[in-house]
């Protein structure tokens, strides 16, 4: 997403960046990266570390859920707006 935004003309980029600021569960970082925020994160251990290997670490599985699809909807809206500007400029 960030690379596609960077390729847009300045006026279009401003429009997309403003939209991101107004969408729930998305953050526009100062370096131009877009971060998606998820409301619920559960983690649990999958396997314990092997005691015979001092370098081994326990594996942790992280389950991320977008419980209301709000994050997915925001990402979809941004991609749709970027695509609109890309098609308009081509």
XYZ file of C-alpha atoms in Angstrom:
90
model
C 0.000 0.000 0.000
C 2.745 2.451 0.945
C 4.584 1.921 -2.349
C 1.401 2.454 -4.354
C 0.641 5.645 -2.440
C 4.183 6.927 -3.059
C 3.730 6.507 -6.840
C 0.619 8.694 -6.913
C 0.770 12.372 -7.924
C 1.041 14.740 -4.968
C -2.626 15.857 -4.965
C -3.867 12.261 -5.120
C -1.446 11.203 -2.392
C -2.817 13.912 -0.092
C -6.360 12.676 -0.718
C -5.429 9.083 0.138
C -3.453 10.102 3.217
C -6.407 12.156 4.491
C -8.726 9.191 3.960
C -6.368 6.934 5.940
C -6.367 9.386 8.850
C -10.181 9.243 8.947
C -10.572 5.462 8.722
C -10.835 3.259 11.795
C -8.078 0.744 12.530
C -5.516 2.306 10.144
C -2.606 4.555 11.055
C -0.402 6.531 8.684
C 3.116 6.607 10.077
C 5.451 9.579 9.620
C 7.613 7.534 7.213
C 4.618 6.901 4.917
C 3.933 3.329 6.002
C 0.358 2.313 6.703
C -0.238 0.158 9.779
C -3.389 -1.926 10.220
C -4.603 -2.292 13.800
C -6.497 -5.385 14.939
C -8.804 -5.282 17.966
C -8.155 -8.752 19.346
C -4.913 -10.688 19.668
C -4.627 -14.030 21.408
C -1.365 -15.890 21.730
C -0.571 -19.323 23.054
C 2.441 -21.630 23.124
C 2.624 -24.337 20.483
C 5.828 -26.137 21.466
C 8.225 -25.875 24.363
C 11.920 -25.227 23.811
C 14.167 -28.255 23.539
C 16.135 -28.490 26.802
C 19.075 -30.144 25.025
C 19.598 -27.120 22.760
C 20.441 -23.937 24.695
C 19.801 -21.812 21.564
C 16.270 -23.160 21.025
C 13.276 -21.012 21.901
C 9.655 -21.963 22.433
C 7.434 -21.485 19.383
C 4.543 -19.117 19.911
C 1.500 -19.075 17.676
C -0.329 -15.744 17.423
C -3.962 -15.704 16.356
C -5.103 -12.295 15.079
C -8.810 -11.778 14.544
C -10.620 -8.863 12.958
C -13.781 -9.499 14.963
C -16.020 -6.976 13.205
C -14.172 -6.885 9.861
C -13.543 -3.200 10.548
C -9.829 -3.426 9.723
C -10.510 -5.352 6.527
C -13.111 -2.797 5.472
C -10.702 0.097 6.053
C -7.923 -1.610 4.065
C -10.412 -2.344 1.279
C -11.542 1.306 1.200
C -7.943 2.557 0.933
C -7.085 0.080 -1.832
C -10.210 1.091 -3.714
C -9.281 4.785 -3.478
C -5.682 4.123 -4.566
C -6.924 2.097 -7.543
C -9.324 4.892 -8.502
C -6.478 7.426 -8.558
C -4.190 5.040 -10.452
C -6.822 4.469 -13.136
C -7.631 8.169 -13.318
C -3.969 9.011 -13.879
C -3.324 6.287 -16.498
